[in-house]
mmCIF file of C-alpha atoms in Angstrom:
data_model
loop_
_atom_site.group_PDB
_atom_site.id
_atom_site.type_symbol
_atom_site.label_atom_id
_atom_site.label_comp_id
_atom_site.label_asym_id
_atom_site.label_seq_id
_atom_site.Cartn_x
_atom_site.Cartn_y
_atom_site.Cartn_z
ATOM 1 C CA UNK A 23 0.000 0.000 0.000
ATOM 2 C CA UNK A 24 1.048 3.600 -0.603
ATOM 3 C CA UNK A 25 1.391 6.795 1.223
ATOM 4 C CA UNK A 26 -2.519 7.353 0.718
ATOM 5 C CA UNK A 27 -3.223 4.652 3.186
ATOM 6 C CA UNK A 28 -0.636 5.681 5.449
ATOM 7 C CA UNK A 29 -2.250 9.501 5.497
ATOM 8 C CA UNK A 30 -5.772 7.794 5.984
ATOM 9 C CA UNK A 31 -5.443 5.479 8.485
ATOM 10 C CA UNK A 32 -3.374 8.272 10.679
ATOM 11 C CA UNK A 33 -6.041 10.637 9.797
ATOM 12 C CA UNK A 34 -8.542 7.953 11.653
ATOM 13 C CA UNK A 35 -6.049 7.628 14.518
ATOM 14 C CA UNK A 36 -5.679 11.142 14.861
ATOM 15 C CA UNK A 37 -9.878 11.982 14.763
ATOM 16 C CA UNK A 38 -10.102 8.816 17.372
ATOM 17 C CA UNK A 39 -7.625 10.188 19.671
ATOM 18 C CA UNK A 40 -9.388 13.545 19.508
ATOM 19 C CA UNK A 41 -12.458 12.032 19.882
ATOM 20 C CA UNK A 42 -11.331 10.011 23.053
ATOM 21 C CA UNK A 43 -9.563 13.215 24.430
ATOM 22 C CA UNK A 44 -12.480 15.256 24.666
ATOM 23 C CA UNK A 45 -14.992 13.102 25.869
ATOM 24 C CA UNK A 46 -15.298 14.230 28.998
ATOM 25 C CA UNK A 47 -15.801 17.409 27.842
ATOM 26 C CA UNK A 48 -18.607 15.917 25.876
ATOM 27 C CA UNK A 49 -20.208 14.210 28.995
ATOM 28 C CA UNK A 50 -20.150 17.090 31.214
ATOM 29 C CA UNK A 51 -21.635 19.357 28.798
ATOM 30 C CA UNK A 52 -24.385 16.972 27.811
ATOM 31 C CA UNK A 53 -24.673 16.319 31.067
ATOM 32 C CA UNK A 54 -25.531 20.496 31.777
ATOM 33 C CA UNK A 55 -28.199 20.133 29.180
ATOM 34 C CA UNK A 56 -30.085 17.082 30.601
ATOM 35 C CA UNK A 57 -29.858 17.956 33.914
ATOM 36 C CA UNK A 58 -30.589 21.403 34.104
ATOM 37 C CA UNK A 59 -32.490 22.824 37.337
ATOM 38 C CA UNK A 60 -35.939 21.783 37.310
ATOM 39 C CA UNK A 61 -38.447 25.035 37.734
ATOM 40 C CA UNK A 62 -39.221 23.861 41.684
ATOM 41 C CA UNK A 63 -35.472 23.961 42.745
ATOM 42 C CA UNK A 64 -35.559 27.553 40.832
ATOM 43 C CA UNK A 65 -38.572 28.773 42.905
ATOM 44 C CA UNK A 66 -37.277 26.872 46.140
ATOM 45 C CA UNK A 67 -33.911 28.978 45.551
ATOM 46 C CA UNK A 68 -35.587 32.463 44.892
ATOM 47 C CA UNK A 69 -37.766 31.352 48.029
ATOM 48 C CA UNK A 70 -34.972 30.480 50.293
ATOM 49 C CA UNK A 71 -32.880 33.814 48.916
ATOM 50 C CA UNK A 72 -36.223 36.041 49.978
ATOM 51 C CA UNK A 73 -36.518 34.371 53.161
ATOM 52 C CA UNK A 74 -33.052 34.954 54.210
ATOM 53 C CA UNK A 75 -33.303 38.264 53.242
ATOM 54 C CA UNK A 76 -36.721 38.726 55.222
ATOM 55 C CA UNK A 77 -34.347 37.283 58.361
ATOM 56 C CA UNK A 78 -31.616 39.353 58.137
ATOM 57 C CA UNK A 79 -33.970 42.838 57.641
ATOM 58 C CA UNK A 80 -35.694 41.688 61.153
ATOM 59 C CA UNK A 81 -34.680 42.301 64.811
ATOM 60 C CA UNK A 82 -34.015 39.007 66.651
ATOM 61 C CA UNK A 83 -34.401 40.284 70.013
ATOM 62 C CA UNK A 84 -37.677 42.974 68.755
ATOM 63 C CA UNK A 85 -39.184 40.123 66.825
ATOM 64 C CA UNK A 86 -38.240 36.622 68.150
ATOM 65 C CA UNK A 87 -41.369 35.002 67.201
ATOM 66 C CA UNK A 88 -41.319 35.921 63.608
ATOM 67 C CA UNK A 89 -36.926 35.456 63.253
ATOM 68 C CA UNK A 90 -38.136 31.835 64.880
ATOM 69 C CA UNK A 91 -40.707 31.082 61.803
ATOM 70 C CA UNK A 92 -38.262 32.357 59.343
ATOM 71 C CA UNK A 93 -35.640 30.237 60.608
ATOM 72 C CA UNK A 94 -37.798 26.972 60.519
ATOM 73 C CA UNK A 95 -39.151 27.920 56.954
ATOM 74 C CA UNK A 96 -35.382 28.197 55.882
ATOM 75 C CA UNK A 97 -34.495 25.138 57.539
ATOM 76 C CA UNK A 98 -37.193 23.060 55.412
ATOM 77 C CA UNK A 99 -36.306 24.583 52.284
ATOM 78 C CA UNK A 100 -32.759 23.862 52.418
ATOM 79 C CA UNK A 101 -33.784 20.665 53.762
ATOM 80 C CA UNK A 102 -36.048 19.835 50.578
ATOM 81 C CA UNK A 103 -32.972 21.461 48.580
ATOM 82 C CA UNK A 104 -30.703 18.902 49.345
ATOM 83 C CA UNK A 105 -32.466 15.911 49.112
ATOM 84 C CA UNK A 106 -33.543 17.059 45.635
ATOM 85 C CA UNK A 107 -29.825 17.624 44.905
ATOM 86 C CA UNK A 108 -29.042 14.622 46.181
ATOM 87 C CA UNK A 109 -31.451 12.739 43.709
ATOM 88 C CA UNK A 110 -30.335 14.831 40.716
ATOM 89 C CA UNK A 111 -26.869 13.937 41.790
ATOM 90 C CA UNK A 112 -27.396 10.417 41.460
ATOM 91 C CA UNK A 113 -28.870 10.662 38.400
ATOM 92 C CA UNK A 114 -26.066 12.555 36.909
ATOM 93 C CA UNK A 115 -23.275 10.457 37.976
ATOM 94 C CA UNK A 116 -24.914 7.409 36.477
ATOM 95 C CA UNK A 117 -25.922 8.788 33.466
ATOM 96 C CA UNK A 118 -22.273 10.290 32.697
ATOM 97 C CA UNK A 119 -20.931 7.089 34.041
ATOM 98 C CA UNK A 120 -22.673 4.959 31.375
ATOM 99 C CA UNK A 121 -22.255 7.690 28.507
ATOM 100 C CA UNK A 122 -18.487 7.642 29.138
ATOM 101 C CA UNK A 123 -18.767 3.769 29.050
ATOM 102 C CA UNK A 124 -20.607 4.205 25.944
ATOM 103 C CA UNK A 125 -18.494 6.065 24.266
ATOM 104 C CA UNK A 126 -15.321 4.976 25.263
ATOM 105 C CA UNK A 127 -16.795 1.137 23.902
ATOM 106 C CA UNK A 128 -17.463 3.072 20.655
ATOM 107 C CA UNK A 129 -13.864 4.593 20.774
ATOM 108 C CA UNK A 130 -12.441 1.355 21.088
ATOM 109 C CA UNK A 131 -14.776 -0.548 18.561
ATOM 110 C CA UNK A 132 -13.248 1.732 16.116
ATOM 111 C CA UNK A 133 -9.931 1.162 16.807
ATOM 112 C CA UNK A 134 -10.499 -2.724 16.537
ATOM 113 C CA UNK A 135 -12.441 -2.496 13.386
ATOM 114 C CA UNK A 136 -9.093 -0.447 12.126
ATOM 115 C CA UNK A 137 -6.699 -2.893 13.000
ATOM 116 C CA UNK A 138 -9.084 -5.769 11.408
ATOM 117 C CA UNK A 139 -9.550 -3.738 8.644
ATOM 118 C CA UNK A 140 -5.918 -3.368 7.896
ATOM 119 C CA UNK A 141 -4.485 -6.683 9.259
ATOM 120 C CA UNK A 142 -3.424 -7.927 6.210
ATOM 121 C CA UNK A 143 -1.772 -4.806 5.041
ATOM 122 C CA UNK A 144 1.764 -4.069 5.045
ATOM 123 C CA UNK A 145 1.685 -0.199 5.636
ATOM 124 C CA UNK A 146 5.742 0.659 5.287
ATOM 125 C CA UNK A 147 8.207 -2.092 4.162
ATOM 126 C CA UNK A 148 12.075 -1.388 4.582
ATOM 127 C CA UNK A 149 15.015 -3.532 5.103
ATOM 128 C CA UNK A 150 13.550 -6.334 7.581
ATOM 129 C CA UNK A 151 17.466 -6.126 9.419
ATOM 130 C CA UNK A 152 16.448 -2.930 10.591
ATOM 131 C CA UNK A 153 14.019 -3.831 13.226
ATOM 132 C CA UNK A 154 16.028 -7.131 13.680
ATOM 133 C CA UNK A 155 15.466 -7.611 17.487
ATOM 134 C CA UNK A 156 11.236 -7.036 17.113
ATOM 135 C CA UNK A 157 10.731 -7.398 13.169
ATOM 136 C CA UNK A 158 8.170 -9.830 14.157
ATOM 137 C CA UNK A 159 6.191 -7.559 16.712
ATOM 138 C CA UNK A 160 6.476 -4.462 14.288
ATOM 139 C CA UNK A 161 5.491 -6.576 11.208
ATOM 140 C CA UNK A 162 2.463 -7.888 13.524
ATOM 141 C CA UNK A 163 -0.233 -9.037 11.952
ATOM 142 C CA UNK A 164 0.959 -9.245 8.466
ATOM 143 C CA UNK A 165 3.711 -11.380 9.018
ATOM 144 C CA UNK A 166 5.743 -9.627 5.934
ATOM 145 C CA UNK A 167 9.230 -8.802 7.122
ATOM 146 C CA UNK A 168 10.361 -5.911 6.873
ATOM 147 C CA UNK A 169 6.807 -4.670 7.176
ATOM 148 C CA UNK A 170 4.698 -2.023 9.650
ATOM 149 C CA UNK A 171 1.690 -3.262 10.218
ATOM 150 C CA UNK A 172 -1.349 -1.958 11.639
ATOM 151 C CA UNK A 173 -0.951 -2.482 15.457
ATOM 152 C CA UNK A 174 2.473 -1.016 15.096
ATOM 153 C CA UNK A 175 1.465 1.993 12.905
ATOM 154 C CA UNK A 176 -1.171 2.595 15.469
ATOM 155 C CA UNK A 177 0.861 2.943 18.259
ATOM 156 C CA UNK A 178 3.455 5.356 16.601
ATOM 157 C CA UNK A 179 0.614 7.141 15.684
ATOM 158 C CA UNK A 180 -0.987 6.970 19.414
ATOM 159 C CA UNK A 181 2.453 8.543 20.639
ATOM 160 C CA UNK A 182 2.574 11.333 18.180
ATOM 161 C CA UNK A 183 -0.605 12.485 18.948
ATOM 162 C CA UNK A 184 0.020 12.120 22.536
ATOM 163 C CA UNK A 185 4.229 14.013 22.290
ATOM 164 C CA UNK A 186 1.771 16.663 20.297
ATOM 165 C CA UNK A 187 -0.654 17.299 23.013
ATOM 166 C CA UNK A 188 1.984 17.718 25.639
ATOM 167 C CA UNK A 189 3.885 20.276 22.978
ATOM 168 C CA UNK A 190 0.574 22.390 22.893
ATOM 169 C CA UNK A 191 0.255 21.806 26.378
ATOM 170 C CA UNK A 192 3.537 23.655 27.158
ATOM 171 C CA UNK A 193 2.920 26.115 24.855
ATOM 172 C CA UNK A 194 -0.086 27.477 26.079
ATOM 173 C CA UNK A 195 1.010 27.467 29.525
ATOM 174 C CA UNK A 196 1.655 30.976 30.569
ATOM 175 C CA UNK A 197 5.737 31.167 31.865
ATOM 176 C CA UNK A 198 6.543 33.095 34.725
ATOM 177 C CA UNK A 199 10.201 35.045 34.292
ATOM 178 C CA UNK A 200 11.606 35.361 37.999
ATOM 179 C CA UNK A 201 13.042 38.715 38.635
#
């Protein structure tokens, strides 16, 4: 195979490995969008935000009987607060938890499907004496020596893309100059 295959299957291996850095990203904002705050946890908020307001704008000692109901009011609300967060918070854990699954599965079936798709295919040959102390483990699957096959060509491409991620990482990082 030529150079066209080459660019195309590291094209694949480059959009998988961007796919499989940012899903995370992906979960959490999807995430956001399913689990917004219903319209009762809304009110309940405004509600608990006017009622602490009410308390602070009255006397304690002048109006203990009314501070006393405020207090109790605020006490329930925050106590219906959390045990609505806590619900939505279980929700959103295992929903993220199986849409990372998900697509991590898909990530990976990709990957597989590559390598089957390609098994048989010697991607570079050179001089088999070359890689004499792993020829066979480079040449995996195709068996060709003096080949690159498809696992191998993989992983280079896997450490390019991760050697170019740290080299963006470090050059986006703000340096600070001591003085």
């Amino acid at each position: 195979m030529g150079a066209v295959t080459l660019l195309i299957i590291f094209l694949a291996v480059f959009l998988l490995g961007i796919f499989q850095h940012y899903i995370s990203a992906f979960v959490k904002w999807l995430t956001k969008q399913f689990f917004k705050d219903s319209s009762q946890v809304t009110r309940l908020k405004d509600e608990l935000k006017e009622i602490i307001a009410e308390q602070n704008d009255t006397d304690m000692k002048e109006e203990f009987p009314k501070y006393a109901r405020l207090g109790r009011r605020k006490n329930k609300i925050q106590e219906h607060l959390k045990s609505l967060r806590q619900s939505k918070t279980t929700d959103t854990l295992y929903f993220s938890w199986g849409l990372t699954l998900v697509l991590n599965m898909l990530h990976t079936v990709c990957l597989i499907f590559l390598i089957w798709r390609y098994r048989y295919v010697e991607l570079i040959t050179m001089n088999p004496d070359w890689f004499w102390p792993v020829a066979s483990l480079v040449a995996f699957p195709t068996g060709i020596p003096g080949a690159v096959g498809i696992t191998c060509w993989v992983l280079i491409c896997n450490v390019i893309l991760r050697r170019l991620a740290q080299v963006k990482s470090t050059w986006g990082s703000p340096k600070l100059h001591e003085s």
